[in-house]
Coordinates of C-alpha atoms in Angstrom, one line a residue:
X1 CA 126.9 118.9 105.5
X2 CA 128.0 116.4 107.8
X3 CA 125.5 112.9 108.1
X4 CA 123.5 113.1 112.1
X5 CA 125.1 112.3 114.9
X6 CA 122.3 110.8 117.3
X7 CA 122.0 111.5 120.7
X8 CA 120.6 109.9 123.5
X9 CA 117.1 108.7 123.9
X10 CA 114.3 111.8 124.0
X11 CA 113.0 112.1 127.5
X12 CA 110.3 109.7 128.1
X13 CA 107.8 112.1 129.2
X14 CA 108.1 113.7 125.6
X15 CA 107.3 110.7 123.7
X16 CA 104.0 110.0 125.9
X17 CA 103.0 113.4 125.2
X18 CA 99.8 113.4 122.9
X19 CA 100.5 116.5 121.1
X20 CA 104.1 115.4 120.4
X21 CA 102.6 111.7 119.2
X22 CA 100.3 113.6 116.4
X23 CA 102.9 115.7 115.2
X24 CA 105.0 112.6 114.6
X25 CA 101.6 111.0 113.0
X26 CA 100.9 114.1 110.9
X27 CA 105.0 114.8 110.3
X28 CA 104.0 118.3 111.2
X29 CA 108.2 118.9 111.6
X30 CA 107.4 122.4 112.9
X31 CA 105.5 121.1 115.6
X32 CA 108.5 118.0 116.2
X33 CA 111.1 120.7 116.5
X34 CA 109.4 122.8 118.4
X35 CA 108.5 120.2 121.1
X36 CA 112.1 119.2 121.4
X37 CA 113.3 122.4 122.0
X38 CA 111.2 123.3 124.7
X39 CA 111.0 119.6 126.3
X40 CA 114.0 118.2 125.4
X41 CA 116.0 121.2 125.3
X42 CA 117.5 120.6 121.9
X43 CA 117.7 123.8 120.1
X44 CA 117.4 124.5 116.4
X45 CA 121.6 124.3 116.0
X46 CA 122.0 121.3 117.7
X47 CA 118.7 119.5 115.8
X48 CA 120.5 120.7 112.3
X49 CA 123.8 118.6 113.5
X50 CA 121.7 115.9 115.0
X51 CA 119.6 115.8 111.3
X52 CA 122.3 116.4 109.0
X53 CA 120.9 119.8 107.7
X54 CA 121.8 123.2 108.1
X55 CA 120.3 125.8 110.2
X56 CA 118.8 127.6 108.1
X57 CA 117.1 125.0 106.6
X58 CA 115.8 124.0 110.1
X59 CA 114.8 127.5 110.6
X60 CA 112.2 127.6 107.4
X61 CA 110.6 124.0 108.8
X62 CA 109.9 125.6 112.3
X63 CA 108.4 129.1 110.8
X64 CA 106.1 127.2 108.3
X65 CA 108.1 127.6 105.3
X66 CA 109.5 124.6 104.3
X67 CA 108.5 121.2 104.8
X68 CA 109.6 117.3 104.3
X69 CA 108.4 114.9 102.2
X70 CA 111.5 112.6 101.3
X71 CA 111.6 109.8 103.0
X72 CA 115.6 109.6 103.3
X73 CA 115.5 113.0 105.3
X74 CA 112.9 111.6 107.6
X75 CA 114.4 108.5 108.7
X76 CA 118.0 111.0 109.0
X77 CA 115.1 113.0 111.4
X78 CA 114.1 109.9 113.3
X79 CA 118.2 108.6 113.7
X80 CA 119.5 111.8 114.7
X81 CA 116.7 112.8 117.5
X82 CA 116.1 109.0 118.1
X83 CA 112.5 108.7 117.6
X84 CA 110.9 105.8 117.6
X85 CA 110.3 104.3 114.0
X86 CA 106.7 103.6 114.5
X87 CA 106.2 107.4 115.6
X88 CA 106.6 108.5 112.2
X89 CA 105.2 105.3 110.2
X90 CA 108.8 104.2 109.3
X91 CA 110.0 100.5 110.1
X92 CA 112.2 100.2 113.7
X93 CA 115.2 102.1 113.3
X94 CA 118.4 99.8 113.4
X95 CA 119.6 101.9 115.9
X96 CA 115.5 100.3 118.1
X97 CA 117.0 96.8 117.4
X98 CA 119.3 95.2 119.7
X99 CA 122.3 93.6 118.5
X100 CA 122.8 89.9 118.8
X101 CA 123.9 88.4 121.7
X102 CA 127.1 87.1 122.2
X103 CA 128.4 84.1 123.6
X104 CA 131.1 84.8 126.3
X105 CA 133.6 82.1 127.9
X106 CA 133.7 82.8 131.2
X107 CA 136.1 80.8 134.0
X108 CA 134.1 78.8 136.4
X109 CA 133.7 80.0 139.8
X110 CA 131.4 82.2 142.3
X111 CA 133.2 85.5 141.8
X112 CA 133.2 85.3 137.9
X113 CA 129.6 84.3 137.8
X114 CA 128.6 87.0 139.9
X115 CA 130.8 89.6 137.2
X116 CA 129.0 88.6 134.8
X117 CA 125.7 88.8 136.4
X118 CA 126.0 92.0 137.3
X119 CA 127.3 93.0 133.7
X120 CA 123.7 91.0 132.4
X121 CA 122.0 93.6 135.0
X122 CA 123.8 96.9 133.5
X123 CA 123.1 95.6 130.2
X124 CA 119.1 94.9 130.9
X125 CA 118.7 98.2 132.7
X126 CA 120.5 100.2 129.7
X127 CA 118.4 98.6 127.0
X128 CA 115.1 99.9 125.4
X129 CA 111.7 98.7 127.2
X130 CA 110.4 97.3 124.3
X131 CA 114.3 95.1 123.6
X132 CA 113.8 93.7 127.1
X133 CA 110.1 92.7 126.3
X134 CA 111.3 90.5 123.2
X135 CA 114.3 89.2 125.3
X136 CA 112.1 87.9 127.7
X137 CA 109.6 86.7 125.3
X138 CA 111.5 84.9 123.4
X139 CA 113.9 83.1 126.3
X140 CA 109.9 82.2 128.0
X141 CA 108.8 80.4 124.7
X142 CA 111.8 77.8 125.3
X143 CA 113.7 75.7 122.7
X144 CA 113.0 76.0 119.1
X145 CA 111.9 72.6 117.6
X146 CA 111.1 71.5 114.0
X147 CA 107.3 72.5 114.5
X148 CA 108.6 76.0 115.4
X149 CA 109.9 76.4 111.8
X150 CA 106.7 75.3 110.8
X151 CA 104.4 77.1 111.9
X152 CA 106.7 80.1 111.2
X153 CA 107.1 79.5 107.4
X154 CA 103.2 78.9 107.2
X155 CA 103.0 82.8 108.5
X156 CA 105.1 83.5 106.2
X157 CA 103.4 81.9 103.3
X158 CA 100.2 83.5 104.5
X159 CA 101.6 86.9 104.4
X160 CA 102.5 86.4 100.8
X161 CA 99.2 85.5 100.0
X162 CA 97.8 88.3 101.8
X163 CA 99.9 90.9 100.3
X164 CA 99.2 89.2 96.7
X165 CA 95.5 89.6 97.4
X166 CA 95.2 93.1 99.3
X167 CA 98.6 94.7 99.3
X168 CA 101.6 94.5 101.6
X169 CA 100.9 98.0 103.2
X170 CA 99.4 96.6 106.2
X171 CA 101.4 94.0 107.0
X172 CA 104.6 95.5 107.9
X173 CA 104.3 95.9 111.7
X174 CA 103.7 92.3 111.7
X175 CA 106.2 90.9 109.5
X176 CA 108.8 93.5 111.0
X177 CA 107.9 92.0 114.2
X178 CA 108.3 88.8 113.2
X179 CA 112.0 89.5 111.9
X180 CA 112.6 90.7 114.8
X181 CA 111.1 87.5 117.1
X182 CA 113.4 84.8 114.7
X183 CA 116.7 87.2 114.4
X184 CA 116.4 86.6 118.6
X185 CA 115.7 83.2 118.4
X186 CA 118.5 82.6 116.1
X187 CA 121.2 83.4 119.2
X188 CA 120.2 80.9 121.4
X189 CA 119.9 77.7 119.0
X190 CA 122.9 75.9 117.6
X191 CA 123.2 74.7 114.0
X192 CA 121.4 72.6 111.7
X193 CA 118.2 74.9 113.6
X194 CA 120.3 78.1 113.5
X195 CA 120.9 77.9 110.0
X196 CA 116.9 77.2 109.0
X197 CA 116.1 79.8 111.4
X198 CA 118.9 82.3 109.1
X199 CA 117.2 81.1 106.0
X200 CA 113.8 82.2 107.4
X201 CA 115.2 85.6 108.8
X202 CA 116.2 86.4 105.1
X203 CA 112.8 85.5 104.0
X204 CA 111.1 88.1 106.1
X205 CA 113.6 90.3 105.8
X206 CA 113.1 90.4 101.8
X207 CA 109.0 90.5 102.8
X208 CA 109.9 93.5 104.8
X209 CA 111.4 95.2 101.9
X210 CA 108.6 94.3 99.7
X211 CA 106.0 95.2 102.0
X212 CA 107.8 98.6 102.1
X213 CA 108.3 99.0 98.5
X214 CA 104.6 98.4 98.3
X215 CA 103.9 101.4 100.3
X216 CA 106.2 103.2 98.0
X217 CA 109.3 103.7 101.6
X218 CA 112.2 103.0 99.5
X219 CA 114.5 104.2 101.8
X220 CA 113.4 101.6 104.3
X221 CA 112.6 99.0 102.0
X222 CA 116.1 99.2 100.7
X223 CA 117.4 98.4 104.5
X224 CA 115.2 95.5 104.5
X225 CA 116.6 94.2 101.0
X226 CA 120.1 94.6 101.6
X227 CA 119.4 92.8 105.5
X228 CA 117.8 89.8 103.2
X229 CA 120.8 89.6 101.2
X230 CA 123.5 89.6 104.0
X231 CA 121.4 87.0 106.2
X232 CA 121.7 84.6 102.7
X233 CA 125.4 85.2 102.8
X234 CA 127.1 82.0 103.2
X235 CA 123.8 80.2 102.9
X236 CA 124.7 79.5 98.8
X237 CA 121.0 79.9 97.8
X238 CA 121.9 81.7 95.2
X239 CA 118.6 81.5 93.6
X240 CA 117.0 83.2 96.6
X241 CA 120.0 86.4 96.6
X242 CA 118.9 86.4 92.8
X243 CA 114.9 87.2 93.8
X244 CA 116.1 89.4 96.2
X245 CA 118.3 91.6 93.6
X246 CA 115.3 91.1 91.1
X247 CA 113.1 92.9 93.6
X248 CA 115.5 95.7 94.6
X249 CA 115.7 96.1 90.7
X250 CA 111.8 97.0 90.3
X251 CA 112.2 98.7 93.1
X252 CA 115.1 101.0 91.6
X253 CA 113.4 101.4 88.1
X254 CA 110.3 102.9 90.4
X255 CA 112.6 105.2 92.1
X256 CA 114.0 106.7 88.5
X257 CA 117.5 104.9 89.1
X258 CA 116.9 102.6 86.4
X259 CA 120.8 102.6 85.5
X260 CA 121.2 100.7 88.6
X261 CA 118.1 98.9 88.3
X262 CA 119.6 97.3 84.9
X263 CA 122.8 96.9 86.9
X264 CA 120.4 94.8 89.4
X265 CA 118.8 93.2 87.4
X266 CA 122.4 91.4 85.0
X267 CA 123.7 90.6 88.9
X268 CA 120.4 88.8 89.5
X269 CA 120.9 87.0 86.5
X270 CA 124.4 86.1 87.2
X271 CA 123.6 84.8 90.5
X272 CA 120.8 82.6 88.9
X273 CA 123.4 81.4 86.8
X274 CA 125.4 80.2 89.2
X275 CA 122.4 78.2 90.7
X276 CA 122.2 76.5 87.5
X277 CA 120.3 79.0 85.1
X278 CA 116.7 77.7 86.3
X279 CA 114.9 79.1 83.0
X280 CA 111.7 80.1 84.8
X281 CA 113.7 82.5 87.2
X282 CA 115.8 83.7 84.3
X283 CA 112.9 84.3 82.5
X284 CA 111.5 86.7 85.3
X285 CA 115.0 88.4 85.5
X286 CA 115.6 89.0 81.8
X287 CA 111.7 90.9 82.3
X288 CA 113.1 93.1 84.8
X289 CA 115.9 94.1 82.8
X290 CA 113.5 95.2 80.0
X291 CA 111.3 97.2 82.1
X292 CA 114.6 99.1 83.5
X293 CA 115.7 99.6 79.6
X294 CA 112.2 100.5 78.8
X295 CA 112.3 103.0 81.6
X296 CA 115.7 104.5 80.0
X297 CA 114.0 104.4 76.5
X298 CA 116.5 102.1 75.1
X299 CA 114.2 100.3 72.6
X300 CA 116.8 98.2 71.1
X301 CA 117.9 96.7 74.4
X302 CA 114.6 96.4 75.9
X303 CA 113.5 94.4 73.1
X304 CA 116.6 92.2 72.9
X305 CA 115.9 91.4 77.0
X306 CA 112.3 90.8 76.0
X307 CA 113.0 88.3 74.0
X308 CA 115.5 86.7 76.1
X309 CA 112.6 86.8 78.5
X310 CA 110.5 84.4 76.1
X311 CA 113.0 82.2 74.8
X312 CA 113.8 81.3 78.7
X313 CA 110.3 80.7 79.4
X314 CA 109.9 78.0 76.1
X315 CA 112.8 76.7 77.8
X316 CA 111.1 76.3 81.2
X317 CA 107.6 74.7 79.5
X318 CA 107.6 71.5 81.2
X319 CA 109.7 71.8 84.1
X320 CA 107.6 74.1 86.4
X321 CA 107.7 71.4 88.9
X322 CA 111.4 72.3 89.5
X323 CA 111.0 75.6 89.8
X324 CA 111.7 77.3 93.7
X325 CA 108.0 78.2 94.7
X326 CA 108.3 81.7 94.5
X327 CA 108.6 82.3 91.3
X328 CA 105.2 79.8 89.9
X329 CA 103.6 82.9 89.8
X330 CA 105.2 83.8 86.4
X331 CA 102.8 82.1 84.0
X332 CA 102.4 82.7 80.7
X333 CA 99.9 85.4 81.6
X334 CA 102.5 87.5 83.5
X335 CA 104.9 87.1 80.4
X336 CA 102.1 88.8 78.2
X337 CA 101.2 91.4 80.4
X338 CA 104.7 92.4 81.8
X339 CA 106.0 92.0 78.0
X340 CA 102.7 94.8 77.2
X341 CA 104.0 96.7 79.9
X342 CA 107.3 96.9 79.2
X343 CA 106.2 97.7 75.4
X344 CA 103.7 100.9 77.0
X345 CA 107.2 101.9 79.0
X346 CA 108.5 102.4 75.5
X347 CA 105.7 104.4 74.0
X348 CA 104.7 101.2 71.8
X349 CA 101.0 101.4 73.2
X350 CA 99.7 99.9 69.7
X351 CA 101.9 96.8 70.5
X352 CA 101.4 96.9 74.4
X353 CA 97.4 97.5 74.6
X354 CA 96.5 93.8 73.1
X355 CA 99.0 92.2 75.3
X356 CA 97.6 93.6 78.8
X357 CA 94.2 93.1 77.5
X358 CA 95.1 89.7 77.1
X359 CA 96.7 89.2 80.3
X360 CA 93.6 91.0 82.2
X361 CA 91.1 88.9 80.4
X362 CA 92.7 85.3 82.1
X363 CA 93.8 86.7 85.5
X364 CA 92.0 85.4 88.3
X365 CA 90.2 87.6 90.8
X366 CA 92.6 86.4 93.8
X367 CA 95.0 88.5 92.7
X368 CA 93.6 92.1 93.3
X369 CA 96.6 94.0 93.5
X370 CA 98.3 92.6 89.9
X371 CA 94.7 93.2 88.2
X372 CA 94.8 97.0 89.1
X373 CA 98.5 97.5 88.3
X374 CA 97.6 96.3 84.6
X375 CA 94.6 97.7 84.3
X376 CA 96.2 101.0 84.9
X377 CA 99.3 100.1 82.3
X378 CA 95.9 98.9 80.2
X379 CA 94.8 102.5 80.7
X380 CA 98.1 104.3 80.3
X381 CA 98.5 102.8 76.3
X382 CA 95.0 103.4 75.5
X383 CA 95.5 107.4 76.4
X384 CA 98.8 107.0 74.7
X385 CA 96.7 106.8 71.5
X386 CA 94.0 109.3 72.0
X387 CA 91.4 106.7 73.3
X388 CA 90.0 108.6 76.1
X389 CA 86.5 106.6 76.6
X390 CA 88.5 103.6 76.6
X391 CA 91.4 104.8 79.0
X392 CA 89.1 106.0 81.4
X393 CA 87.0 102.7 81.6
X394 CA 89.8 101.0 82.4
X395 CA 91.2 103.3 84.8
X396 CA 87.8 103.0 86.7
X397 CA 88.5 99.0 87.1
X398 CA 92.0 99.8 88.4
X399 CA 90.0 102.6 90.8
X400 CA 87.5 99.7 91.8
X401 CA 89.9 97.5 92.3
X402 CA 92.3 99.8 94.7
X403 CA 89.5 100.3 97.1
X404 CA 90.1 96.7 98.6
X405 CA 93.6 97.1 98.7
X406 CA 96.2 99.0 100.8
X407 CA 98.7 99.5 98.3
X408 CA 100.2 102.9 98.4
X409 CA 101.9 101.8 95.0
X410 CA 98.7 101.4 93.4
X411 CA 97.3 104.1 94.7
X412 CA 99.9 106.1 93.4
X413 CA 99.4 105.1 89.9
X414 CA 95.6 105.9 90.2
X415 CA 96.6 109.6 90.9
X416 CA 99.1 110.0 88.3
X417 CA 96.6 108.6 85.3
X418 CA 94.3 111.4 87.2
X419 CA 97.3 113.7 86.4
X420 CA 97.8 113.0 82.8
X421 CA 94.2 113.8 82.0
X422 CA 94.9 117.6 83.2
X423 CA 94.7 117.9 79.4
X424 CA 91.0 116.5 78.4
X425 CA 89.7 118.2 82.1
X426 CA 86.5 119.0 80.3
X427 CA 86.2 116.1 78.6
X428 CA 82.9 114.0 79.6
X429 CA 84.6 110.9 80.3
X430 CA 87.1 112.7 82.2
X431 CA 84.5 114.4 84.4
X432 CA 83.3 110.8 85.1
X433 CA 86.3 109.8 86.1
X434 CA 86.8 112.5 88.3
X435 CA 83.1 111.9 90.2
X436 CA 83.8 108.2 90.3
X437 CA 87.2 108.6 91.9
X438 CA 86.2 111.5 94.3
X439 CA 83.3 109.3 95.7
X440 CA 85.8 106.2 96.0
X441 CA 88.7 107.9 97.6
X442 CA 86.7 110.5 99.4

């Protein structure tokens, strides 16, 4: 089937319609195609060409049959009938942001001035309300100075916090908006300033991506990642293209591609490499390999990465001062619980339970959102070996913990512990867990 082919913009009347804006909320697709063939006049053929589907298929969503789920066929859904990104709880579509502008020479004189005037008014009047909004927004706030950069990269450092302490769910209009306010800025300042201002767009764009792979969008957070890493392009901070890769690796070992998630993760490394090899950062990377191999059950390589993983990090002892920023958090606590994790990927819960137990026991309470990840993994290799009290104690702490964050990806793992314990259903600590996570997630 051939990919969409979008159309022009949905009538504006639709799109402030109430009952169209919670169908889009509730992806109630019967609804959505329904509304745009009677508003729009876009009948079921044309919105299987637009979407890249067949009829048929489009057919079965409108009678009830069929629905969607996958993210990748909603954002084909939101390109081909150009709806609005937010609509649907996706990021802005590329097609929502406008491209950069362009410097044109231009002869002096009246009658060229006036051409090109009039080609600035044509261009305003064709582009998207909320485009014109930022272009105005951005030319009122005037220059961009040092203290601009400032106070951006502090937003930026308090976003990190935030989605290290609650989850990056909830920040992803604001960082996406943020992108969006710098990658404008960026075409009206000239370098040294443009090239900061490039360095800072690739830093929200990989926040985007993470803040998307948080809530478990990997379709989206994928844009985001790949953006990152083609703003850093011809920046030679090769150390940052190598975090970027490392994180589109977990994200691919999450999404069951962990073929290319190891393929991710040796790139990373090579980048690193050519940065210099910083052991702390190749000590994170060699990890993400092993959790891809663990993924693959492929013991013997896992384990060879693991221990790559430590010797780098014996390497780095005493030199955690040179280290970029972003990767301090990579203590010798996240080395034992990520090495027990990887070990409980494997099916070596014996090995792995100690080692999370460890890591849980010195983690500070900042950091909500790493806590309940490992006390789920904690959980997952104590049911590996039949200790069902113990599993679902510490499945409650991950539960407890998830209810101050908004982390889809946590979430997520809550409810597929719930699944594995299909098996012990009348089980007394199983019943308690049930009760307890019935009256936390309502």
């Amino acid at each position: 089937m051939p990919g969409p082919q979008p159309h022009q913009a949905l009538p504006p009347e639709l799109l402030a319609n109430q009952e169209w804006q919670r169908a889009c909320r509730q992806r109630d697709f019967a609804k959505v195609f329904h509304l745009v063939k009677v508003k729009a006049g876009i009948y079921p053929s044309r919105v299987a060409t637009l979407c890249g589907m067949t009829p048929s298929r489009v057919g079965e969503i409108m009678s009830g049959r069929r629905g969607l789920a996958h993210i990748d066929v909603i954002e084909r859904v939101a390109d081909g009938l150009r709806i609005p990104g937010a609509m649907l709880g996706l990021a802005h579509r590329p097609w929502e942001i406008p491209p950069p502008a362009t410097t044109r020479v231009r002869n002096p004189g009246r009658s060229a001035q006036t051409s090109e005037t009039f080609a600035a008014i044509e261009r305003e009047t064709d582009a998207e309300p909320h485009s014109d909004l930022d272009n105005l927004l951005t030319l009122a706030d005037g220059r961009v100075t040092r203290s601009t950069l400032l106070a951006l990269r502090s937003s930026v450092e308090d976003y990190w916090r935030r989605d290290d302490e609650y989850g990056g769910a909830s920040l992803r209009p604001a960082v996406v908006g943020h992108l969006r306010y710098v990658t404008q800025m960026m075409c009206s300042v000239r370098a040294p300033l443009r090239r900061d201002l490039q360095s800072l767009a690739a830093e929200l764009a990989r926040l985007a991506g993470w803040a998307y792979f948080d809530a478990r969008q990997y379709s989206t957070a994928r844009t985001h990642f790949t953006q990152a890493l083609r703003l850093s392009h011809g920046q030679d901070d090769y150390l940052f293209m190598a975090n970027v890769l490392s994180c589109m690796s977990l994200q691919a070992t999450y999404d069951g591609q962990s073929v290319h998630a190891v393929a991710l993760a040796c790139k990373a490394q090579d980048s690193a490499r050519a940065a210099g090899g910083q052991p702390l950062v190749m000590s994170m990377l060699h990890m993400r390999e092993a959790f891809a191999h663990a993924t693959l059950r492929d013991a013997a390589s896992c384990h060879q990465a693991i221990g790559r993983s430590r010797d780098a990090y014996e390497q780095a002892r005493g030199q955690e001062g040179e280290a970029p920023s972003w990767i301090r958090y990579f203590d010798e606590t996240k080395l034992i619980v990520d090495t027990g994790i990887a070990l409980a990927k494997l099916g070596e819960s014996q090995r792995a339970e100690p080692l999370i137990a460890e890591g849980l026991r010195r983690e500070t309470g900042a950091k909500q959102r790493g806590r309940a990840f490992h006390a789920f993994w904690l959980a997952t290799a104590q049911l590996q070996q039949g200790k069902l009290d113990a599993a679902c104690h510490s499945a409650g702490l991950a539960l407890d913990l998830s209810a101050s964050l908004d982390s889809p990806r946590v979430a997520g793992h809550v409810h597929e512990f719930h699944q594995r314990l299909a098996p012990y259903a009348r089980e007394a600590p199983v019943i308690a867990f049930e009760q307890r996570m019935r009256e936390a997630l309502g």
